[in-house]
Short mmCIF file of C-alpha atoms in Angstrom, two decimals:
data_model
loop_
_atom_site.label_atom_id
_atom_site.label_comp_id
_atom_site.label_asym_id
_atom_site.label_seq_id
_atom_site.Cartn_x
_atom_site.Cartn_y
_atom_site.Cartn_z
CA UNK A 1377 64.48 90.37 97.86
CA UNK A 1378 65.87 92.73 95.24
CA UNK A 1379 65.32 92.02 91.54
CA UNK A 1380 69.06 91.35 91.13
CA UNK A 1381 69.05 88.87 93.99
CA UNK A 1382 65.98 87.14 92.52
CA UNK A 1383 67.59 86.87 89.09
CA UNK A 1384 70.82 85.46 90.59
CA UNK A 1385 68.85 82.93 92.62
CA UNK A 1386 66.75 81.97 89.61
CA UNK A 1387 69.82 81.46 87.42
CA UNK A 1388 71.46 79.30 90.06
CA UNK A 1389 68.29 77.22 90.47
CA UNK A 1390 67.78 76.70 86.76
CA UNK A 1391 71.36 75.59 86.13
CA UNK A 1392 71.53 73.18 89.03
CA UNK A 1393 69.18 70.81 87.30
CA UNK A 1394 71.40 70.39 84.23
CA UNK A 1395 73.15 67.03 84.21
CA UNK A 1396 76.86 67.30 84.98
CA UNK A 1397 76.61 71.04 85.54
CA UNK A 1398 78.30 72.68 88.53
CA UNK A 1399 76.93 76.07 89.56
CA UNK A 1400 79.09 78.54 91.46
CA UNK A 1401 77.29 81.58 92.89
CA UNK A 1402 79.07 84.69 94.16
CA UNK A 1403 77.19 87.19 96.33
CA UNK A 1404 78.45 90.40 97.88
CA UNK A 1405 76.54 91.62 100.91
CA UNK A 1406 75.92 95.16 102.11
CA UNK A 1407 78.89 94.77 104.46
CA UNK A 1408 81.19 94.27 101.47
CA UNK A 1409 81.89 90.63 102.25
CA UNK A 1410 81.78 88.16 99.37
CA UNK A 1411 80.31 84.69 99.83
CA UNK A 1412 80.91 81.95 97.23
CA UNK A 1413 78.79 78.81 97.11
CA UNK A 1414 78.82 75.79 94.80
CA UNK A 1415 76.28 73.11 93.94
CA UNK A 1416 79.09 70.55 93.99
CA UNK A 1417 79.91 69.27 97.53
CA UNK A 1418 83.59 68.72 96.74
CA UNK A 1419 83.95 72.21 95.28
CA UNK A 1420 82.06 73.69 98.22
CA UNK A 1421 84.45 71.93 100.60
CA UNK A 1422 87.39 73.44 98.73
CA UNK A 1423 85.79 76.91 98.85
CA UNK A 1424 85.14 76.60 102.59
CA UNK A 1425 88.69 75.38 103.24
CA UNK A 1426 90.12 78.33 101.29
CA UNK A 1427 87.91 80.76 103.22
CA UNK A 1428 89.09 79.28 106.55
CA UNK A 1429 92.70 79.49 105.41
CA UNK A 1430 92.31 83.16 104.46
CA UNK A 1431 90.65 83.88 107.80
CA UNK A 1432 93.43 82.09 109.72
CA UNK A 1433 96.05 84.02 107.74
CA UNK A 1434 94.35 87.34 108.53
CA UNK A 1435 94.30 86.44 112.24
CA UNK A 1436 97.99 85.50 112.10
CA UNK A 1437 98.83 88.82 110.43
CA UNK A 1438 96.87 90.68 113.12
CA UNK A 1439 98.80 88.85 115.85
CA UNK A 1440 102.23 89.21 114.21
CA UNK A 1441 104.91 91.59 115.59
CA UNK A 1442 104.48 95.15 114.33
CA UNK A 1443 106.89 97.11 112.18
CA UNK A 1444 109.65 98.98 114.03
CA UNK A 1445 109.45 102.80 113.64
CA UNK A 1446 112.83 102.92 111.85
CA UNK A 1447 111.94 100.16 109.34
CA UNK A 1448 111.57 101.27 105.73
CA UNK A 1449 108.05 100.93 104.30
CA UNK A 1450 107.79 99.82 100.67
CA UNK A 1451 105.04 101.69 98.81
CA UNK A 1452 103.76 100.65 95.39
CA UNK A 1453 102.30 103.66 93.53
CA UNK A 1454 100.05 102.91 90.57
CA UNK A 1455 99.75 105.07 87.48
CA UNK A 1456 97.61 108.13 88.10
CA UNK A 1457 94.09 107.95 86.72
CA UNK A 1458 93.00 111.22 85.12
CA UNK A 1459 89.33 112.00 84.56
CA UNK A 1460 88.19 112.43 80.97
CA UNK A 1461 87.36 116.11 81.49
CA UNK A 1462 90.98 116.80 82.51
CA UNK A 1463 92.70 114.42 80.09
CA UNK A 1464 93.56 117.18 77.60
CA UNK A 1465 94.59 119.84 80.11
CA UNK A 1466 96.76 117.78 82.48
CA UNK A 1467 100.21 116.39 81.65
CA UNK A 1468 99.90 113.06 83.41
CA UNK A 1469 103.54 112.07 83.04
CA UNK A 1470 104.74 115.36 84.55
CA UNK A 1471 102.18 115.09 87.36
CA UNK A 1472 103.24 111.51 88.15
CA UNK A 1473 106.91 112.42 88.14
CA UNK A 1474 106.20 115.23 90.58
CA UNK A 1475 104.12 113.00 92.85
CA UNK A 1476 106.71 110.19 92.88
CA UNK A 1477 109.49 112.70 93.47
CA UNK A 1478 107.71 114.21 96.47
CA UNK A 1479 107.01 110.78 97.95
CA UNK A 1480 110.62 109.69 97.41
CA UNK A 1481 111.94 112.63 99.44
CA UNK A 1482 111.33 110.69 102.66
CA UNK A 1483 114.06 108.11 103.37
CA UNK A 1484 111.58 106.04 105.41
CA UNK A 1485 109.70 105.19 102.22
CA UNK A 1486 110.85 103.00 99.31
CA UNK A 1487 108.70 103.98 96.31
CA UNK A 1488 107.96 101.40 93.61
CA UNK A 1489 106.10 102.72 90.51
CA UNK A 1490 103.57 100.29 89.02
CA UNK A 1491 103.02 100.77 85.28
CA UNK A 1492 101.65 98.99 82.25
CA UNK A 1493 98.43 97.62 83.73
CA UNK A 1494 95.09 97.40 81.95
CA UNK A 1495 93.12 100.63 82.07
CA UNK A 1496 89.73 100.43 83.74
CA UNK A 1497 90.61 97.43 85.91
CA UNK A 1498 89.28 97.27 89.45
CA UNK A 1499 91.46 97.84 92.50
CA UNK A 1500 91.62 94.10 93.19
CA UNK A 1501 92.52 93.31 89.57
CA UNK A 1502 95.30 95.91 89.56
CA UNK A 1503 96.74 94.56 92.81
CA UNK A 1504 96.61 90.99 91.49
CA UNK A 1505 98.33 92.07 88.26
CA UNK A 1506 101.05 93.89 90.21
CA UNK A 1507 101.64 90.85 92.40
CA UNK A 1508 101.86 88.79 89.23
CA UNK A 1509 104.79 91.01 88.25
CA UNK A 1510 106.52 90.17 91.53
CA UNK A 1511 105.64 93.46 93.26
CA UNK A 1512 105.03 92.81 96.96
CA UNK A 1513 104.93 96.08 98.92
CA UNK A 1514 103.69 97.00 102.38
CA UNK A 1515 101.29 99.65 101.08
CA UNK A 1516 99.44 100.27 97.81
CA UNK A 1517 98.68 103.83 96.63
CA UNK A 1518 96.14 104.65 93.91
CA UNK A 1519 96.42 108.31 92.79
CA UNK A 1520 93.56 109.98 90.90
CA UNK A 1521 93.08 113.45 89.39
CA UNK A 1522 89.60 114.84 88.73
CA UNK A 1523 87.32 117.84 89.18
CA UNK A 1524 85.13 117.94 92.25
CA UNK A 1525 82.42 120.25 93.53
CA UNK A 1526 83.65 122.96 95.88
CA UNK A 1527 82.63 126.34 97.27
CA UNK A 1528 84.66 129.48 96.64
CA UNK A 1529 84.26 133.23 96.83
CA UNK A 1530 83.69 135.73 94.05
CA UNK A 1531 83.01 139.38 94.72
CA UNK A 1532 82.65 138.60 98.40
CA UNK A 1533 79.95 136.01 97.75
CA UNK A 1534 80.02 132.25 98.06
CA UNK A 1535 79.80 130.51 94.70
CA UNK A 1536 79.90 126.87 93.62
CA UNK A 1537 82.87 125.88 91.52
CA UNK A 1538 84.82 122.91 90.17
CA UNK A 1539 88.07 122.28 92.00
CA UNK A 1540 91.19 120.57 90.67
CA UNK A 1541 91.47 117.56 92.98
CA UNK A 1542 94.24 115.03 93.58
CA UNK A 1543 93.36 112.03 95.73
CA UNK A 1544 95.42 109.06 96.83
CA UNK A 1545 93.75 105.91 98.15
CA UNK A 1546 96.23 104.31 100.56
CA UNK A 1547 95.75 100.59 101.32
CA UNK A 1548 97.75 98.25 103.56
CA UNK A 1549 98.90 95.18 101.61
CA UNK A 1550 98.14 93.09 104.70
CA UNK A 1551 94.54 94.18 105.26
CA UNK A 1552 95.50 96.13 108.38
CA UNK A 1553 94.06 99.49 107.37
CA UNK A 1554 93.17 102.03 104.68
CA UNK A 1555 93.36 105.79 104.42
CA UNK A 1556 92.87 108.59 101.91
CA UNK A 1557 94.90 111.68 101.12
CA UNK A 1558 93.39 114.58 99.17
CA UNK A 1559 93.86 118.24 98.32
CA UNK A 1560 91.96 120.71 96.15
CA UNK A 1561 92.62 123.99 94.38
CA UNK A 1562 92.22 125.76 91.09
CA UNK A 1563 93.67 124.34 87.89
CA UNK A 1564 96.39 127.01 88.09
CA UNK A 1565 97.38 125.65 91.52
CA UNK A 1566 97.79 122.09 90.25
CA UNK A 1567 101.47 121.74 91.20
CA UNK A 1568 100.85 122.86 94.77
CA UNK A 1569 97.84 120.54 95.01
CA UNK A 1570 100.04 117.62 93.93
CA UNK A 1571 102.68 118.51 96.54
CA UNK A 1572 100.07 118.83 99.28
CA UNK A 1573 98.55 115.47 98.37
CA UNK A 1574 102.00 113.85 98.39
CA UNK A 1575 102.64 115.26 101.87
CA UNK A 1576 99.33 113.93 103.13
CA UNK A 1577 99.99 110.57 101.47
CA UNK A 1578 103.33 110.28 103.30
CA UNK A 1579 101.54 111.07 106.56
CA UNK A 1580 98.86 108.45 105.84
CA UNK A 1581 101.52 105.78 105.20
CA UNK A 1582 103.85 106.65 108.07
CA UNK A 1583 101.54 107.91 110.80
CA UNK A 1584 98.24 106.12 110.15
CA UNK A 1585 99.07 102.77 108.54
CA UNK A 1586 102.72 102.42 109.53
CA UNK A 1587 102.33 101.65 113.26
CA UNK A 1588 99.97 98.74 112.49
CA UNK A 1589 101.98 97.15 109.68
CA UNK A 1590 103.36 93.69 110.54
CA UNK A 1591 107.11 93.21 110.30
CA UNK A 1592 108.31 91.93 106.94
CA UNK A 1593 110.18 89.10 108.67
CA UNK A 1594 106.96 87.91 110.32
CA UNK A 1595 105.04 88.16 107.04
CA UNK A 1596 107.76 86.20 105.20
CA UNK A 1597 107.52 83.43 107.78
CA UNK A 1598 103.72 83.29 107.58
CA UNK A 1599 103.75 83.24 103.78
CA UNK A 1600 106.36 80.45 103.73
CA UNK A 1601 104.27 78.36 106.12
CA UNK A 1602 101.17 79.06 104.04
CA UNK A 1603 102.89 77.95 100.85
CA UNK A 1604 104.22 74.78 102.49
CA UNK A 1605 100.70 73.94 103.64
CA UNK A 1606 99.34 74.40 100.11
CA UNK A 1607 102.09 72.22 98.64
CA UNK A 1608 101.37 69.52 101.24
CA UNK A 1609 97.66 69.62 100.36
CA UNK A 1610 98.38 69.31 96.63
CA UNK A 1611 100.73 66.40 97.25
CA UNK A 1612 98.16 64.65 99.43
CA UNK A 1613 95.42 65.08 96.84
CA UNK A 1614 97.73 63.82 94.09
CA UNK A 1615 98.70 60.74 96.11
CA UNK A 1616 102.38 61.59 96.20
CA UNK A 1617 104.51 59.28 98.36
CA UNK A 1618 107.75 60.19 100.19
CA UNK A 1619 109.72 57.77 98.00
CA UNK A 1620 108.46 59.27 94.69
CA UNK A 1621 111.15 60.90 92.57
CA UNK A 1622 110.73 64.33 90.94
CA UNK A 1623 109.40 62.91 87.65
CA UNK A 1624 106.80 60.75 89.41
CA UNK A 1625 105.68 63.68 91.58
CA UNK A 1626 105.22 65.87 88.52
CA UNK A 1627 103.26 63.15 86.69
CA UNK A 1628 100.91 62.64 89.63
CA UNK A 1629 100.31 66.36 90.03
CA UNK A 1630 99.52 66.75 86.32
CA UNK A 1631 97.14 63.78 86.43
CA UNK A 1632 95.37 65.19 89.50
CA UNK A 1633 95.00 68.56 87.78
CA UNK A 1634 93.66 66.88 84.64
CA UNK A 1635 91.08 64.80 86.48
CA UNK A 1636 90.06 67.45 88.99
CA UNK A 1637 87.82 69.91 87.04
CA UNK A 1638 84.17 69.10 86.52
CA UNK A 1639 82.65 68.61 83.03
CA UNK A 1640 81.02 72.02 83.02
CA UNK A 1641 80.72 75.02 85.26
CA UNK A 1642 78.47 78.04 85.25
CA UNK A 1643 78.67 81.08 87.50
CA UNK A 1644 76.00 83.44 88.74
CA UNK A 1645 77.24 86.63 90.34
CA UNK A 1646 75.45 89.33 92.28
#
């Protein structure tokens, strides 16, 4: 057991004994999967039910009809992250405008810029924040500009050098695939590198992820059914009856929300 795993286990053990304390432990395995457990049986049941629901939704997405070749793919492009060493030599706004312009040249893509999110946030946090703004694309794109190690020639000899690099992480919004587009060059070739990366990003969206994207109609139906199921669960837990009017339903939901949380909760994360 690693020292981190031991510390997480120790924290969880020590907090479980506190009266009225609920301990939630989050562990991420080497396979990238996250497992959440709780010392409270009711909370654990909720966590397990949510995990099963997410798994069922992923299976439904995998079995849904695929996107037709002529269907437009909506692509949300986040603000470009620029490494600190290039922050003073690269005009980010000009670079972004060029990248978005190149991507918008293809009529099969509908480009949606995503701006104003917290710097330094993780990929998951940025996606959640974008969804909170009502952005619901088929594909997410995360552009980044940085210097990377490369090999060039000088005087007929191979030499190590730092290359101007533009990379776009391309992620299906439905969990059906990921890809990466990248190009390198000298700092003086930055505009061409941006264009090349945009071309490769279009190819990643259309040729690699596109054929496996579910149809938007199928996704809309699955999401509607999922929401209806959640509403039904909330109503059941709140004790809502068919004859209850809107005011009574709201009161019961608020009371259920008020009485639901435990007195205290602590989290240990690995």
